[in-house]
Structures are given as structure tokens and as C-alpha cells.
Amino acid sequence: MPPNTTASTGQQPGKSGRKKGRRARLIVLVLVLAMIGGVAYGTYWSISTVRASFPQTKGSITLDGLSGPVDVKRDGYGIPQIYASSDEDLFMAQGFVQAQDRFYEMDVRRHMTSGRLSEMFGKSQVDNDEFLRTLGWDRIAKEEYDSKLSDATKKYLQAYAKGVNAYLEGKEGEELSLEYAALGFANDYKPAEWTPVDSVSWLKAMAWDLRGNMQDEIDRALMTSRLGPQQVKDLYPQYPYDRNKAIVQEGQYDELTGTFEQGGASTGSASSDGTSTAGASTSGATGLQSQLSGLYGVLEDLPTAVGVNGNGIGSNSWVVSGDHTITGKPLLANDPHLSASLPSVWYQMGLHCRSVSSKCQYNVSGYTFAGLPGVVIGHNQNISWGMTNSGVDVTDLYLEKLTGSGYQYDGKVKPFKTREETIKVAGGASKKIVVRETNNGPLLSDRSDELVKVGKKATVDTSAPDRGDGYGISLRWTALDPGTSMDAVFAMNKAANWSDFRAAAALFDVPSQNLVYADTEGHIGYTLPGKIPRRAENVDGSVPQPGWDSKYRWTGYIPQDELPFEFDPARGYIVTANQAVIDKDKYPYTLTGDWGYGTRSQRITDLIKSKIDDGGKISTDDMRQMQLDNSSEIAKLLVPKLLEIDIADKDVREAQKLLEGWDYTQDADSAAAAYFNSVWRNILKLAFGNKLPKELRVKGQCLWVEPVNTTGPADETEDVRECGQRDADQAQPDGGDRWFEVVRGLMDDEDSDWWKTPKSGTRPKADNRDELFERAMIDARWELTAKLGKDIDTWSWGRLHRLFLKNQTLGTDGPGFLQYALNRGPWRLSGGEATVNATGWNAAGGYGVVWVPSMRMVVNLGNLDKSKWINLTGASGHAYNAHYTDQTDKWADGELLDWSFSDGAVDKSTSDTLVLKP
């Protein structure tokens, strides 16, 4: 890219940053004047209030508990590199420094994971707390800490907690963050000490985000109220293995040895958490369907800090061997796609032992979560690793036949396992709830009246027990069993080679992730770890299962040495972007039927191959440019057809001409991208969205539809008005690559019923594909006229496709003044849904950005100091700190920052040094 342009805004480099910098200073002035004027709760706030919580980054601080001095070196973006002489000092310092920058975020997160948000924010959070208490994340985390984690891991968690508490000592209110100053006027909340379990609990929230196909399971069941089996099947097409390659291409499962092998030689197993042998591949559905609108209603209300409630969560990660790189050593790229949050969910950090030894074992740098010791994604001195969500199916919903104080199982009544939970509420009375569990898991239906209705409506076969007052709904999920993922984090951080890495990965039981690997010796690899359930033959977990029948229970877990992997494949690269892990006919187990459909992964593969096939060598900047690829694969399919349609209306024809010669690139300044994406949105709405049940459509959007389950002739029934029930960023059709595949499969069936849509006002009806496409182009023209103006020369994708960064508590539900103080944006972005530059938007709800590449990194194994990284926001969680969003402009422009690792490089980039003294 020429140096005088940007990837996403079309502005001069730095122009947007300077403008936002001036705006930020102005906001600070307005904020302080307003506070002095008594706007915020009628209380006097000043500049000192705003700055009171900013961290000390120079000089020295004495911390009780350190065994020796620790240096905290921060670069110009406030990113800390910590140097210590013992493991305990290193992780104690990590806790202290993360608390300096992000304690409010950490505190909210631990209240969320433990179901105690009501203690901070009052009665508005009671329903969320009830649901999260029912899941019991913190209880499972405590079991992990007490009985599963190694002594070393416990020691590190204790040291980390000691560091956080050293920061908290003697501080309260505004000294911790601006948000506490605001909360202090509403209630008497004061933070408690940090505990090791608080850290472990966050891994449960991470697992919840990445839990697999639970959302698809709900949606398929909901669709049955209006769609028949074939129609549902149309909307969930098979994965296109012939077109979009799976991750593992050169490995294979050996039926004789019962292991996964590559190149004819079994690598064996680093660890096994399964007890069963290879089984038959499962397929087919149970025929059990249910309207799960109640469960969805509970899920969509969970705090956004947990993610986009499981929807749209993806990621890109790929690795290229030294045979195809300029340096002769591997390059590894990663950009996880998560909901946008302020501050970013990631925290950049380096953890360095001054001398690596048995006393101090770590020299690692990368991205971690505030509140969690160690590094989650990054590199040490020998290896690098990245993650994407594997999407394997690790959850099942069960209908439960409830009988008195128990539930039915194989013809007998078993007693519930129960516990009482007390929810404390700021400013109100506490509330007690009883959590009931079956042998499948917690009874989620106890938390929602709507879920009770679900149990009353569930369709079951004739062998089911009498419905009575209905069925309950329980959840089976691998993360509700104690595990060892925290051990895995520390083991990865100090792994020296592929064997070490595989052993560490085997401990990473939840969430199951695609892990890519590269090392300084030149090797690359991929492994799929995780606790992945096995199900009985003909049970695939795609729909809710009968909990009263033992044949639907899990039969064990896939042993680690039978899970797919690749090491140094002959092609010289490995790409993971949520596509299928392995071709279904090459593997005996069913991992899931709900992969991403491989649009991003295949585009990345094609970009790599085109470079290699042309005889070129790939550079760090080539990897960066691939991360920014904005090409629309669905546009390549549809635009030629759209241009063939004869449009009579001159204004619509004018818009249609935008697509002539368009290169399908969704740059922020592209008018063609704006118009095409509007056409795509309207195609989806007309062909599919208006035919889905209300539980899947956008809240408040109402349609006149034929009533369900009528007995009289269709022409004798009156239509009923049904309004959508989902939040705009959660509704269907969302426009992701599953919908790409749906439309691709229907393109040759020009008279399919899906292409038919009735007349609406002055808009013509459609009886076939081209008529519906014409209608969509008409609707898109007038939609954008309303949104962007009649003059198409002023249209641009970035005007529609905007990112707002919001503080996830007071920035969304606080008073308007406080939201203004804490939130930032908008940014006009390039990219789109299912593009490599995955700035996701929901086509059912609008064009705004709902998930993003939450960070980007490119690791250069030839010279680690030439690696690059960027975060969505900045190191600080303090509003108006210089590092609150100081990386966002560069992130939006597609830039990466230098990533110093060696002692010399870190010293050269250091701006501030703080010494922590014992």
C-alpha cells in the first residue's frame, strides 16, 4: 500500500488520529467543566478526580511480598515489559501492573463470572446473576483450583492475586477508576480482595464465548415452528469440502493403531483424557424439536463483556514455513474476532526472567486477559502460537421430564442435586434462589418463565414420557466439569519445541481451540486439543435430546492421541479460520456439523498460494496485508447476475452501474461496496428473513403472516401480525458465510419458493430469482437514499459500516453524560462479514460493526524483534489516560506496531521505568 493512503478510511495517515486527539482533549475539558458544574450526580468532580486512578509508571514503589526488585518498562503506548528474578515475583508484578491499568474491568469481570453483578449495579442485573449462578462458573473454578491444578500453577495464581491486592491496599473510589467514583455516589460498593479463583473463573467466560454450536441448536429448533424439515435443511447446507479446504489435509486416522498419524508415523499422545476407543461417525437427528425462544431471551441479555453471546465469534490464524518466507524462518499471524469492547479484552505484556533457570522459567510476550496470569497468545524465545475457535460441539441441551422433587431417567425418578444461592443486591434486598441439577447438568428452565413454555411446546416422539405440565431444559457442557486449562497456559508459555507444545495443548481442555505453532528451528504445526464428547451412534447433538433416555448421554471423550494434528506439512503452510478441521470421510468421530463455511480460510489459502505459485517469498508485511484483505466472496458470485438484470428505474439503474468494474473490495470509501452490501441485505430479507419465525427476526420489525398450524384452507385463514423478538445484532439471517452457501446452493434453482416474495406497497412482487434480485436492488437504492442521500457520489461503505467503542457497564447503561465520558467513536471501517478483514455486521439488523479483529499480530521467527502487533484500544482502562484508545486509529488504518522482545530492543523502546521493590 502506498505510504500516503490508509487501509480503511482513505484519510492521510495520522489525520484521523490528530483529529480524535484534539477531540479527546476537548472532551476532557467539557467533562471537567460539567463535573465542576455539578452535572454528575450533583457532586463536585475535578481534573484530580479524572487523573486520580492513573498508574504510576516512573520511580519506585515498595511491595510487601517481593523477594527482589522488579523492573516494569513501558513503551510509548504504555505496554509493559516486566523483568524479575523469580517466577513468583514475575507473576506478582503482573497482577500489580494489570490492576494499575485495568482493575475496574477485572472487578466487573469477576462479578460477572461469579453471578454477582447485582452487588455492583443493583437490581437490573439480578436476572443475569440468577442465570450465571445456575451455570456455576465460579464453583467449577474453585473445584479446579482445589483439586485439578498443579502446585506450581496454584503458586503462580497466589502470587498474581498478591500483586493485585498490593495495588488495592489503601485505595478506594476515584483512586481505582473514574467508574468507581461514579458508582460511589449510587451505592457504598467497595472492591473485595482478589483471589486465585477469580482468575480461573475467567477461563469459563472464555469457554462460554467459544462453546460451539449451541446457538445453531437453538435456531434450528426455533425454525420448525414455520419451516419444514427440507426448508431447515436448505438453510444449513453441508460444508463444501471440495471447494473450501479443511485445516488438516495431510494427516490421517489409523484404524489399526487407534491414533492420528502423519506421514505414516504415529506421534503418540502427550496426554489422554478419554477412555473410549474409536467409534462410528454419528449422523442424523433425533426428530426432537423445540421452540427455545425463552432460552434465547436469557442468553441475549447476558452482559456484552461475555462476547456476542456466541454469535459471529471467529478468528484467523495461519503459519507459513521458512521455505516460503523472505527470512527463511516461519511467520505466524493471528487475529481473533470478538465483540468490540472498551477497553479491549486483550492486554499486551511481556514477562521476562532476567536469567531463565529453574527458579525463574519464563521469557514470554503477547496477549493476555486482565485478571489472568501468564500469556494466552504470543511467543517465547523458542516458539510462537495462535488460536482460533474450533467450533466443535461441546454442549447439548436436554429436555427433562420433571416429577415432584426429581426427574425421570430410564423409567425411574432420580432426585435433583440442589443448592441455595443468595444474590446480594446493591440498594435493595437480597434474593435467594434454588439451583437444581439433573445428571445432565443445571436446569436452565428454572431461570425463565419462557423456558417453562418451551417445555410445554416441545415436540417429542411417542416413546416420550407424558408431558404433564411440560419438560424442563438442562445443559450438558464440558466446561461445567473441573479441568486443567490454567495449567496449559503456563505450560505453553515455557514450551521449547513441538513436543512440549503438544503436551501443553493436551491440558487445554476447554474451550477447544485450533492451535497453530511455529518455532525458531523452522517447524510449523497445528493441533486440536480439548475435551470433546463422544455420542452414541445416530445422536449428533444438533438438536435438543431426551434427557430421560440414557442412550442420548455422552459416552466418553475423544482421546487426545486421536485428535487431528499436522506437523511440517509438505505444502508449507497451515490456515485456520473456523473452517472444518478435517474432511468427514477421513475421520471416525463427529466433531460438529456446524463449522464456519470456510470463506475466510479459503481466501487466505488462495492469497498464500498465489504468492508462492508466482515464485515469491512472503514477508511480515505480506502477512499484514493479508489480514487486511477486504474482498467480498459473495459479491463475486452475485454481481455478475445483478448486472444482467434490466432495470427500468433510472435512479436504481444509476446505483446498479456502481457495480460495473467494481473489484469486490470493501474499502471504507467505496460507494459500490455500500450499494452491494445493501442489495445483499435486502436479498436476505426478502428471500429468507421475512419467512423466519418471529423468535429469529429483529425486535420490533412486524409482518403480516399466515398463522401457524391452521386447520382450514389457506385462502380462508386471516393473516396475523407477528413482530420480531431478537436484538438487531443477534437476528437472522445475519449474512455470514453460511448464508453465502445457502444462496450459492439456490442460484441454479431460479424458480425456488425461496425466491418468491409478495408485493409490498409500490414494490413489485417476485416469482423467481431475478425478479427478487431486481426488487432487492430497488429496495437497496431507496434504503441508501434515506440513509446516505440521493447523490450516490457521496455514498461510501464507511458511512454505513461504523465502529463505536463502549464501556461495557456504565458506558451502555449509565446516564447519558457518563456514556459520553466513557465511550469513543465512531470509526469508519473497511472489511465486512466473512472477509479476512472481518469487521462483522449483522445483515438482519443493519450495517454497524458488531465484532472485529480484536487484535492483530504477525510473529517473525527469524527475528522476534521484527514481529508486529496491535490492540483494538490501548493498554489503559482509565478514561482520558493517554493509552485509553491510542492504538485504535492505527488499528483502524491497518497498521501494526513494533513488538520489542530482546533486552536491547525493549530498552530502546522504553519510555517509562518503574521499579517495584521488596
CSV table of N, CA, C and O in Angstrom, one decimal, residues 412-453:
chain,number,residue,atom,x,y,z
A,412,LYS,N,-37.1,-44.4,35.9
A,412,LYS,CA,-37.1,-44.2,37.4
A,412,LYS,C,-37.0,-42.7,37.7
A,412,LYS,O,-36.5,-42.0,36.8
A,413,VAL,N,-37.4,-42.4,38.9
A,413,VAL,CA,-37.3,-41.0,39.3
A,413,VAL,C,-36.0,-40.8,40.1
A,413,VAL,O,-35.8,-41.5,41.1
A,414,LYS,N,-35.2,-39.9,39.7
A,414,LYS,CA,-33.9,-39.6,40.4
A,414,LYS,C,-34.1,-38.2,41.1
A,414,LYS,O,-34.7,-37.3,40.5
A,415,PRO,N,-33.5,-38.0,42.3
A,415,PRO,CA,-33.6,-36.7,43.0
A,415,PRO,C,-32.7,-35.7,42.3
A,415,PRO,O,-31.6,-36.0,41.9
A,416,PHE,N,-33.1,-34.5,42.4
A,416,PHE,CA,-32.3,-33.4,41.9
A,416,PHE,C,-31.1,-33.2,42.9
A,416,PHE,O,-31.2,-33.4,44.1
A,417,LYS,N,-30.0,-32.7,42.3
A,417,LYS,CA,-28.9,-32.2,43.1
A,417,LYS,C,-29.2,-30.7,43.3
A,417,LYS,O,-29.4,-30.0,42.3
A,418,THR,N,-29.4,-30.2,44.5
A,418,THR,CA,-29.8,-28.8,44.7
A,418,THR,C,-28.8,-28.0,45.5
A,418,THR,O,-28.0,-28.6,46.3
A,419,ARG,N,-28.9,-26.7,45.4
A,419,ARG,CA,-28.1,-25.8,46.2
A,419,ARG,C,-28.9,-24.5,46.3
A,419,ARG,O,-29.6,-24.1,45.3
A,420,GLU,N,-28.7,-23.8,47.4
A,420,GLU,CA,-29.3,-22.5,47.5
A,420,GLU,C,-28.3,-21.4,47.3
A,420,GLU,O,-27.2,-21.5,47.8
A,421,GLU,N,-28.7,-20.4,46.6
A,421,GLU,CA,-27.8,-19.3,46.3
A,421,GLU,C,-28.4,-18.0,46.8
A,421,GLU,O,-29.6,-17.8,46.5
A,422,THR,N,-27.6,-17.1,47.4
A,422,THR,CA,-28.1,-15.8,47.8
A,422,THR,C,-27.5,-14.7,47.0
A,422,THR,O,-26.2,-14.6,46.9
A,423,ILE,N,-28.3,-13.9,46.3
A,423,ILE,CA,-27.8,-12.9,45.5
A,423,ILE,C,-28.0,-11.5,46.2
A,423,ILE,O,-29.1,-11.1,46.5
A,424,LYS,N,-26.9,-10.9,46.5
A,424,LYS,CA,-26.9,-9.6,47.2
A,424,LYS,C,-27.1,-8.5,46.1
A,424,LYS,O,-26.5,-8.5,45.1
A,425,VAL,N,-27.9,-7.5,46.5
A,425,VAL,CA,-28.3,-6.5,45.5
A,425,VAL,C,-28.0,-5.1,46.1
A,425,VAL,O,-28.5,-4.8,47.2
A,426,ALA,N,-27.2,-4.4,45.4
A,426,ALA,CA,-26.9,-3.0,45.8
A,426,ALA,C,-28.1,-2.2,45.9
A,426,ALA,O,-28.9,-2.1,44.9
A,427,GLY,N,-28.4,-1.6,47.1
A,427,GLY,CA,-29.5,-0.7,47.2
A,427,GLY,C,-30.8,-1.4,47.4
A,427,GLY,O,-31.9,-0.8,47.3
A,428,GLY,N,-30.8,-2.7,47.6
A,428,GLY,CA,-32.1,-3.5,47.7
A,428,GLY,C,-31.9,-4.7,48.6
A,428,GLY,O,-30.8,-5.1,49.0
A,429,ALA,N,-33.0,-5.5,48.7
A,429,ALA,CA,-32.9,-6.7,49.5
A,429,ALA,C,-32.3,-7.8,48.7
A,429,ALA,O,-32.4,-7.9,47.5
A,430,SER,N,-31.6,-8.7,49.4
A,430,SER,CA,-31.1,-9.9,48.8
A,430,SER,C,-32.1,-10.8,48.3
A,430,SER,O,-33.3,-10.8,48.7
A,431,LYS,N,-31.8,-11.7,47.3
A,431,LYS,CA,-32.7,-12.6,46.7
A,431,LYS,C,-32.1,-14.0,46.8
A,431,LYS,O,-30.9,-14.2,46.4
A,432,LYS,N,-32.9,-15.0,47.3
A,432,LYS,CA,-32.4,-16.4,47.3
A,432,LYS,C,-33.1,-17.2,46.2
A,432,LYS,O,-34.2,-17.0,45.8
A,433,ILE,N,-32.2,-18.0,45.6
A,433,ILE,CA,-32.7,-18.9,44.5
A,433,ILE,C,-32.3,-20.3,44.8
A,433,ILE,O,-31.3,-20.5,45.5
A,434,VAL,N,-33.0,-21.3,44.3
A,434,VAL,CA,-32.6,-22.7,44.4
A,434,VAL,C,-32.2,-23.2,43.0
A,434,VAL,O,-32.9,-23.0,42.0
A,435,VAL,N,-31.0,-23.7,42.9
A,435,VAL,CA,-30.5,-24.3,41.6
A,435,VAL,C,-30.6,-25.8,41.7
A,435,VAL,O,-30.2,-26.4,42.6
A,436,ARG,N,-31.3,-26.3,40.7
A,436,ARG,CA,-31.5,-27.7,40.6
A,436,ARG,C,-30.7,-28.3,39.4
A,436,ARG,O,-30.6,-27.7,38.3
A,437,GLU,N,-30.1,-29.5,39.6
A,437,GLU,CA,-29.3,-30.1,38.5
A,437,GLU,C,-29.8,-31.5,38.3
A,437,GLU,O,-30.1,-32.2,39.3
A,438,THR,N,-29.8,-32.0,37.1
A,438,THR,CA,-30.0,-33.4,36.8
A,438,THR,C,-28.7,-34.0,36.5
A,438,THR,O,-27.6,-33.3,36.6
A,439,ASN,N,-28.7,-35.3,36.1
A,439,ASN,CA,-27.4,-35.9,35.7
A,439,ASN,C,-26.8,-35.4,34.4
A,439,ASN,O,-25.7,-35.7,34.0
A,440,ASN,N,-27.6,-34.6,33.7
A,440,ASN,CA,-27.1,-33.9,32.5
A,440,ASN,C,-26.5,-32.6,32.8
A,440,ASN,O,-25.6,-32.1,32.0
A,441,GLY,N,-26.9,-31.9,33.8
A,441,GLY,CA,-26.4,-30.6,34.1
A,441,GLY,C,-27.5,-29.7,34.8
A,441,GLY,O,-28.6,-30.1,35.1
A,442,PRO,N,-27.2,-28.4,34.9
A,442,PRO,CA,-28.1,-27.5,35.6
A,442,PRO,C,-29.4,-27.3,34.8
A,442,PRO,O,-29.4,-27.3,33.6
A,443,LEU,N,-30.5,-27.1,35.5
A,443,LEU,CA,-31.8,-26.9,34.9
A,443,LEU,C,-32.0,-25.4,34.6
A,443,LEU,O,-32.4,-24.6,35.5
A,444,LEU,N,-31.7,-25.1,33.3
A,444,LEU,CA,-31.8,-23.7,32.9
A,444,LEU,C,-33.2,-23.2,33.0
A,444,LEU,O,-33.5,-22.0,33.1
A,445,SER,N,-34.2,-24.0,32.8
A,445,SER,CA,-35.6,-23.6,32.7
A,445,SER,C,-36.1,-23.0,34.0
A,445,SER,O,-37.1,-22.3,34.1
A,446,ASP,N,-35.4,-23.3,35.1
A,446,ASP,CA,-35.8,-22.7,36.4
A,446,ASP,C,-35.6,-21.2,36.4
A,446,ASP,O,-36.1,-20.5,37.3
A,447,ARG,N,-34.8,-20.7,35.5
A,447,ARG,CA,-34.5,-19.3,35.5
A,447,ARG,C,-35.3,-18.4,34.6
A,447,ARG,O,-35.1,-17.3,34.4
A,448,SER,N,-36.3,-19.0,33.9
A,448,SER,CA,-37.1,-18.3,33.0
A,448,SER,C,-38.5,-18.8,32.8
A,448,SER,O,-38.7,-20.0,32.5
A,449,ASP,N,-39.5,-18.0,32.9
A,449,ASP,CA,-40.9,-18.4,32.7
A,449,ASP,C,-41.0,-18.8,31.2
A,449,ASP,O,-41.8,-19.8,30.9
A,450,GLU,N,-40.3,-18.2,30.3
A,450,GLU,CA,-40.4,-18.6,28.9
A,450,GLU,C,-39.9,-20.0,28.7
A,450,GLU,O,-40.4,-20.7,27.8
A,451,LEU,N,-38.9,-20.4,29.4
A,451,LEU,CA,-38.4,-21.8,29.3
A,451,LEU,C,-39.4,-22.8,29.7
A,451,LEU,O,-39.4,-23.9,29.3
A,452,VAL,N,-40.2,-22.4,30.7
A,452,VAL,CA,-41.3,-23.3,31.1
A,452,VAL,C,-42.3,-23.5,29.9
A,452,VAL,O,-42.7,-24.6,29.6
A,453,LYS,N,-42.5,-22.4,29.2
A,453,LYS,CA,-43.4,-22.6,28.0
A,453,LYS,C,-42.7,-23.5,26.9
A,453,LYS,O,-43.4,-24.2,26.2
